[in-house]
Short mmCIF file of C-alpha atoms and ligand atoms in Angstrom, two decimals:
data_model
loop_
_atom_site.label_atom_id
_atom_site.label_comp_id
_atom_site.label_asym_id
_atom_site.label_seq_id
_atom_site.Cartn_x
_atom_site.Cartn_y
_atom_site.Cartn_z
CA UNK A 9 2.24 -17.43 18.62
CA UNK A 10 2.03 -14.01 16.87
CA UNK A 11 -1.33 -12.32 16.81
CA UNK A 12 -3.08 -12.24 13.43
CA UNK A 13 -3.07 -9.12 11.41
CA UNK A 14 -6.67 -7.68 11.44
CA UNK A 15 -6.13 -3.92 10.78
CA UNK A 16 -4.55 -2.07 7.86
CA UNK A 17 -3.52 1.57 7.88
CA UNK A 18 -3.56 3.16 4.49
CA UNK A 19 -2.15 6.68 4.23
CA UNK A 20 -4.24 8.60 1.67
CA UNK A 21 -3.66 12.24 2.62
CA UNK A 22 -1.21 13.34 -0.09
CA UNK A 23 -2.04 16.02 -2.63
CA UNK A 24 -1.03 13.92 -5.71
CA UNK A 25 0.85 16.75 -7.24
CA UNK A 26 2.48 14.40 -9.77
CA UNK A 27 -0.94 13.81 -11.25
CA UNK A 28 -2.08 17.25 -11.55
CA UNK A 29 -4.45 18.45 -13.11
CA UNK A 30 -6.25 15.00 -12.67
CA UNK A 31 -5.96 15.28 -8.93
CA UNK A 32 -7.22 18.80 -8.63
CA UNK A 33 -10.76 17.59 -7.84
CA UNK A 34 -10.39 13.83 -7.58
CA UNK A 35 -8.18 12.14 -4.99
CA UNK A 36 -5.28 10.24 -6.69
CA UNK A 37 -6.44 7.19 -4.85
CA UNK A 38 -9.52 7.14 -7.01
CA UNK A 39 -7.66 7.25 -10.26
CA UNK A 40 -8.52 3.99 -11.99
CA UNK A 41 -6.30 1.14 -13.20
CA UNK A 42 -8.42 -0.13 -16.03
CA UNK A 43 -11.84 0.48 -14.22
CA UNK A 44 -10.96 0.12 -10.60
CA UNK A 45 -9.66 2.75 -8.41
CA UNK A 46 -6.07 2.14 -7.23
CA UNK A 47 -7.21 2.26 -3.61
CA UNK A 48 -9.52 -0.73 -4.16
CA UNK A 49 -6.55 -2.83 -5.32
CA UNK A 50 -4.96 -2.03 -1.97
CA UNK A 51 -8.10 -2.80 0.10
CA UNK A 52 -8.68 -6.03 -1.86
CA UNK A 53 -5.14 -7.10 -1.00
CA UNK A 54 -5.74 -6.34 2.69
CA UNK A 55 -8.91 -8.27 2.75
CA UNK A 56 -7.31 -11.23 0.92
CA UNK A 57 -4.68 -11.27 3.66
CA UNK A 58 -7.35 -11.58 6.38
CA UNK A 59 -7.72 -7.87 7.37
CA UNK A 60 -11.13 -6.69 8.41
CA UNK A 61 -10.50 -3.09 9.67
CA UNK A 62 -9.18 -0.57 7.18
CA UNK A 63 -7.97 2.77 8.63
CA UNK A 64 -7.62 5.38 5.96
CA UNK A 65 -5.47 8.45 6.78
CA UNK A 66 -7.29 11.13 4.95
CA UNK A 67 -7.14 14.87 4.51
CA UNK A 68 -9.47 17.70 3.54
CA UNK A 69 -11.14 17.11 0.19
CA UNK A 70 -10.60 13.34 0.00
CA UNK A 71 -13.91 12.22 1.49
CA UNK A 72 -14.99 10.70 -1.88
CA UNK A 73 -12.51 7.86 -1.12
CA UNK A 74 -14.86 6.78 1.72
CA UNK A 75 -17.89 7.02 -0.55
CA UNK A 76 -16.42 4.39 -2.71
CA UNK A 77 -16.51 1.90 0.12
CA UNK A 78 -20.05 2.93 1.16
CA UNK A 79 -23.35 1.48 0.05
CA UNK A 80 -24.74 3.51 -2.90
CA UNK A 81 -28.41 2.69 -2.50
CA UNK A 82 -29.60 4.79 -5.45
CA UNK A 83 -27.01 3.26 -7.77
CA UNK A 84 -27.77 -0.18 -6.72
CA UNK A 85 -31.55 0.32 -7.17
CA UNK A 86 -30.93 1.81 -10.72
CA UNK A 87 -28.73 -1.18 -11.64
CA UNK A 88 -31.23 -3.64 -10.36
CA UNK A 89 -34.09 -1.99 -12.22
CA UNK A 90 -32.08 -2.16 -15.54
CA UNK A 91 -31.36 -5.88 -14.93
CA UNK A 92 -27.68 -5.35 -14.13
CA UNK A 93 -27.77 -7.62 -11.15
CA UNK A 94 -24.15 -8.81 -11.26
CA UNK A 95 -22.93 -5.28 -11.37
CA UNK A 96 -25.24 -4.35 -8.45
CA UNK A 97 -23.92 -7.31 -6.37
CA UNK A 98 -20.42 -6.15 -7.24
CA UNK A 99 -21.08 -2.68 -5.86
CA UNK A 100 -22.43 -4.24 -2.66
CA UNK A 101 -19.37 -6.50 -2.24
CA UNK A 102 -17.02 -3.44 -2.49
CA UNK A 103 -19.08 -1.80 0.27
CA UNK A 104 -19.05 -4.73 2.63
CA UNK A 105 -15.65 -6.27 2.14
CA UNK A 106 -14.11 -4.39 4.99
CA UNK A 107 -14.96 -1.97 7.75
CA UNK A 108 -13.51 1.38 6.55
CA UNK A 109 -12.82 4.15 9.02
CA UNK A 110 -10.98 7.39 8.55
CA UNK A 111 -8.85 9.72 10.61
CA UNK A 112 -7.55 13.04 9.30
CA UNK A 113 -3.92 13.95 9.09
CA UNK A 114 -4.32 17.68 9.72
CA UNK A 115 -0.85 18.82 8.46
CA UNK A 116 1.35 17.14 5.95
CA UNK A 117 4.17 16.26 8.38
CA UNK A 118 5.32 13.00 6.59
CA UNK A 119 4.53 9.30 6.27
CA UNK A 120 5.60 8.53 9.93
CA UNK A 121 3.27 11.16 11.17
CA UNK A 122 0.38 9.91 8.96
CA UNK A 123 0.87 6.45 10.50
CA UNK A 124 0.95 7.90 13.96
CA UNK A 125 -2.51 9.43 13.34
CA UNK A 126 -3.81 5.88 13.45
CA UNK A 127 -2.49 5.09 16.96
CA UNK A 128 -5.83 5.22 18.81
CA UNK A 129 -7.69 3.30 16.12
CA UNK A 130 -5.01 0.62 15.90
CA UNK A 131 -4.67 0.11 19.76
CA UNK A 132 -2.66 -2.67 21.17
CA UNK A 133 -2.35 -5.05 18.20
CA UNK A 134 -0.12 -5.60 15.22
CA UNK A 135 -1.19 -4.08 11.90
CA UNK A 136 -0.10 -3.59 8.36
CA UNK A 137 0.77 -0.17 6.75
CA UNK A 138 -0.01 -0.31 3.06
CA UNK A 139 1.07 2.57 0.66
CA UNK A 140 -1.47 3.17 -2.11
CA UNK A 141 1.21 4.00 -4.73
CA UNK A 142 2.53 0.48 -4.61
CA UNK A 143 0.36 -1.84 -6.50
CA UNK A 144 1.54 -5.50 -6.18
CA UNK A 145 0.19 -8.20 -8.48
CA UNK A 146 0.98 -11.58 -6.72
CA UNK A 147 -0.37 -15.06 -6.61
CA UNK A 148 -0.22 -14.88 -2.83
CA UNK A 149 -1.17 -11.30 -1.78
CA UNK A 150 2.11 -9.50 -0.69
CA UNK A 151 0.60 -8.56 2.65
CA UNK A 152 -0.17 -12.27 3.32
CA UNK A 153 3.38 -13.20 2.44
CA UNK A 154 4.59 -10.59 5.01
CA UNK A 155 2.09 -11.69 7.56
CA UNK A 156 3.23 -15.24 7.10
CA UNK A 157 6.84 -14.12 7.72
CA UNK A 158 5.67 -12.19 10.83
CA UNK A 159 3.81 -15.29 12.18
CA UNK A 160 6.94 -17.51 11.45
CA UNK A 161 9.49 -15.24 13.16
CA UNK A 162 7.44 -13.09 15.60
CA UNK A 163 9.33 -10.00 14.24
CA UNK A 164 8.04 -6.96 12.33
CA UNK A 165 8.43 -7.51 8.52
CA UNK A 166 8.60 -5.05 5.73
CA UNK A 167 8.48 -5.59 2.00
CA UNK A 168 11.82 -5.36 0.07
CA UNK A 169 12.62 -5.37 -3.64
CA UNK A 170 15.83 -5.09 -5.60
CA UNK A 171 16.00 -1.84 -7.63
CA UNK A 172 18.64 -0.65 -10.17
CA UNK A 173 21.52 1.30 -8.34
CA UNK A 174 20.47 4.51 -10.09
CA UNK A 175 17.06 4.35 -8.29
CA UNK A 176 18.28 3.79 -4.70
CA UNK A 177 17.87 7.53 -3.79
CA UNK A 178 14.14 7.22 -4.41
CA UNK A 179 13.47 4.59 -1.64
CA UNK A 180 14.15 3.58 1.85
CA UNK A 181 17.16 1.19 1.52
CA UNK A 182 17.88 -1.77 3.72
CA UNK A 183 20.79 -4.03 4.30
CA UNK A 184 21.50 -6.84 6.74
CA UNK A 185 22.07 -10.58 7.17
CA UNK A 186 20.20 -13.05 4.90
CA UNK A 187 18.19 -15.60 6.91
CA UNK A 188 17.05 -17.46 3.86
CA UNK A 189 16.48 -16.78 0.17
CA UNK A 190 13.75 -14.14 0.81
CA UNK A 191 14.32 -13.08 4.43
CA UNK A 192 16.80 -10.54 5.66
CA UNK A 193 17.44 -9.52 9.34
CA UNK A 194 17.79 -5.68 8.73
CA UNK A 195 20.91 -4.10 10.29
CA UNK A 196 20.75 -0.83 8.29
CA UNK A 197 17.86 1.22 7.10
CA UNK A 198 18.22 4.58 5.41
CA UNK A 199 15.57 6.80 3.90
CA UNK A 200 16.47 7.96 0.29
CA UNK A 201 20.24 7.87 0.61
CA UNK A 202 21.78 10.46 -1.77
CA UNK A 203 25.24 8.77 -1.64
CA UNK A 204 26.61 5.32 -0.53
CA UNK A 205 23.40 3.30 -0.35
CA UNK A 206 23.89 0.23 1.96
CA UNK A 207 22.53 -2.05 -0.69
CA UNK A 208 20.04 -1.99 -3.68
CA UNK A 209 17.25 -3.47 -1.61
CA UNK A 210 14.33 -0.98 -1.54
CA UNK A 211 11.57 -0.74 0.92
CA UNK A 212 8.27 -1.17 -0.89
CA UNK A 213 5.04 0.09 0.78
CA UNK A 214 3.93 -2.94 2.93
CA UNK A 215 4.96 -3.03 6.56
CA UNK A 216 3.60 -5.55 9.24
CA UNK A 217 4.33 -3.77 12.47
CA UNK A 218 3.79 -4.10 16.19
CA UNK A 219 1.97 -1.32 18.20
CA UNK A 220 5.49 -0.33 19.71
CA UNK A 221 6.09 1.51 16.44
CA UNK A 222 3.75 4.35 17.63
CA UNK A 223 5.85 5.07 20.70
CA UNK A 224 9.01 5.05 18.39
CA UNK A 225 7.31 7.42 15.95
CA UNK A 226 6.51 9.84 18.81
CA UNK A 227 10.22 10.02 19.38
CA UNK A 228 11.35 10.45 15.69
CA UNK A 229 12.59 14.02 14.88
CA UNK A 230 12.10 15.35 11.36
CA UNK A 231 14.38 13.58 8.80
CA UNK A 232 14.69 13.59 5.02
CA UNK A 233 12.55 16.50 3.60
CA UNK A 234 11.94 17.91 7.02
CA UNK A 235 9.26 15.12 7.58
CA UNK A 236 8.63 12.58 10.26
CA UNK A 237 9.80 9.49 8.43
CA UNK A 238 8.46 5.96 9.13
CA UNK A 239 11.83 4.62 8.02
CA UNK A 240 13.57 6.39 10.99
CA UNK A 241 11.20 4.69 13.43
CA UNK A 242 11.76 1.39 11.74
CA UNK A 243 15.52 1.81 12.04
CA UNK A 244 14.94 2.31 15.76
CA UNK A 245 12.72 -0.75 15.90
CA UNK A 246 15.58 -2.82 14.10
CA UNK A 247 18.00 -1.85 16.77
CA UNK A 248 15.54 -2.44 19.67
CA UNK A 249 13.84 -5.72 18.93
CA UNK A 250 14.69 -6.63 15.45
CA UNK A 251 13.12 -6.16 11.90
CA UNK A 252 12.86 -8.47 8.93
CA UNK A 253 12.77 -7.65 5.20
CA UNK A 254 10.98 -10.01 3.00
CA UNK A 255 11.69 -10.05 -0.76
CA UNK A 256 8.16 -10.77 -1.80
CA UNK A 257 7.08 -12.64 -4.83
CA UNK A 258 5.04 -10.56 -7.33
CA UNK A 259 5.07 -7.69 -9.76
CA UNK A 260 5.12 -4.23 -8.25
CA UNK A 261 3.89 -1.10 -10.06
CA UNK A 262 4.61 2.48 -8.88
CA UNK A 263 1.16 3.86 -9.52
CA UNK A 264 2.40 7.19 -7.96
CA UNK A 265 4.50 7.76 -10.97
CA UNK A 266 3.03 8.48 -14.44
CA UNK A 267 4.93 5.91 -16.33
CA UNK A 268 4.39 3.27 -13.60
CA UNK A 269 0.75 4.08 -13.68
CA UNK A 270 0.54 3.59 -17.37
CA UNK A 271 2.41 0.35 -17.10
CA UNK A 272 -0.09 -0.88 -14.49
CA UNK A 273 -2.95 0.05 -16.74
CA UNK A 274 -1.52 -2.01 -19.55
CA UNK A 275 -0.52 -4.93 -17.40
CA UNK A 276 -3.77 -5.27 -15.72
CA UNK A 277 -5.84 -4.60 -19.02
CA UNK A 278 -3.85 -7.64 -20.47
CA UNK A 279 -5.21 -9.87 -17.67
CA UNK A 280 -8.73 -9.11 -18.86
CA UNK A 281 -9.90 -11.56 -21.45
CA UNK A 282 -12.11 -8.94 -23.20
CA UNK A 283 -9.43 -6.41 -23.42
CA UNK A 284 -6.22 -8.43 -23.98
CA UNK A 285 -6.65 -9.21 -27.65
CA UNK A 286 -7.81 -5.82 -28.86
CA UNK A 287 -5.21 -4.06 -26.74
CA UNK A 288 -2.35 -6.19 -28.00
CA UNK A 289 -3.50 -5.49 -31.55
CA UNK A 290 -3.75 -1.81 -31.02
CA UNK A 291 -0.25 -1.61 -29.39
CA UNK A 292 1.12 -3.67 -32.28
CA UNK A 293 -0.30 -1.08 -34.68
CA UNK A 294 0.93 1.89 -32.56
CA UNK A 295 4.45 0.59 -32.29
C1 G1P B 22 7.95 5.96 0.95
C2 G1P B 22 8.92 5.56 1.89
C3 G1P B 22 10.14 4.88 1.32
C4 G1P B 22 9.65 3.73 0.49
C5 G1P B 22 8.58 4.17 -0.48
C6 G1P B 22 8.00 2.93 -1.27
O1 G1P B 22 8.43 6.94 0.08
O2 G1P B 22 9.22 6.78 2.71
O3 G1P B 22 10.98 4.42 2.36
O4 G1P B 22 10.84 3.15 -0.21
O5 G1P B 22 7.50 4.87 0.06
O6 G1P B 22 7.11 3.27 -2.26
P1 G1P B 22 7.59 7.85 -0.87
O7 G1P B 22 7.60 7.12 -2.16
O8 G1P B 22 6.13 8.00 -0.37
O9 G1P B 22 8.36 9.18 -0.99
#
């Protein structure tokens, strides 16, 4: 039987240039969707999938992300004094839901390099890589869906989603042999193909991987954009021991894109009973 997934690696070292000036002093991972930082949605998904250890790949100036997952004693005391007990408990829950550790990616050498920075902390066990820009709203957390596939087949599993043909150059694109309605045995994997994409199945930022990926990442030479690409190591893994793609069930938002971020805010606000009515009315008036 495959080992359970207990560790998540979350790259959070990017500059967030698409969100400047907001990200000049605030890490993009802390920008809120409604009232909750985007990174918290990711960590909640990890925890809901059974993860306990979260390894954040950080960079200079991003330490406040770690503060979000620490105990804020003064804040909690103030909330308690003013009778906001529920809010105080919620702050404590956020601090205790996972063990969060960080490692710094000292140079921006690419996603593959960022993941490689977690090698020593992950050690000899399977883990999940979760990209903070991909927010997935699903009945069964997307990471859980992938972990189930990994446990069923004993093979590394990455998230896939169909995208319009015009968007294939923005993603890793996979093609292969369908095993069932949702599962594909990946035979080709290309990072951001400019021409001739092998399909319109895009890689979305959830990857359940064996520790072998670290050795492959060490062999990868700079690819698209001169960066060490995770996709290139995954293509090696596909050839070596096999790789599955899983078309997850759920709604995915690209929170790394301004329009995607706005859509996520509206969609998540519509799920809040206290906001849904007034927001619907306001949007009706606006449009
Ligand atoms: C990364 C990966 C790409 C994947 C995408 C999903 O690209 O390199 O293969 O399709 O995430 O969001 P990025 O969007 O970070 O450039």
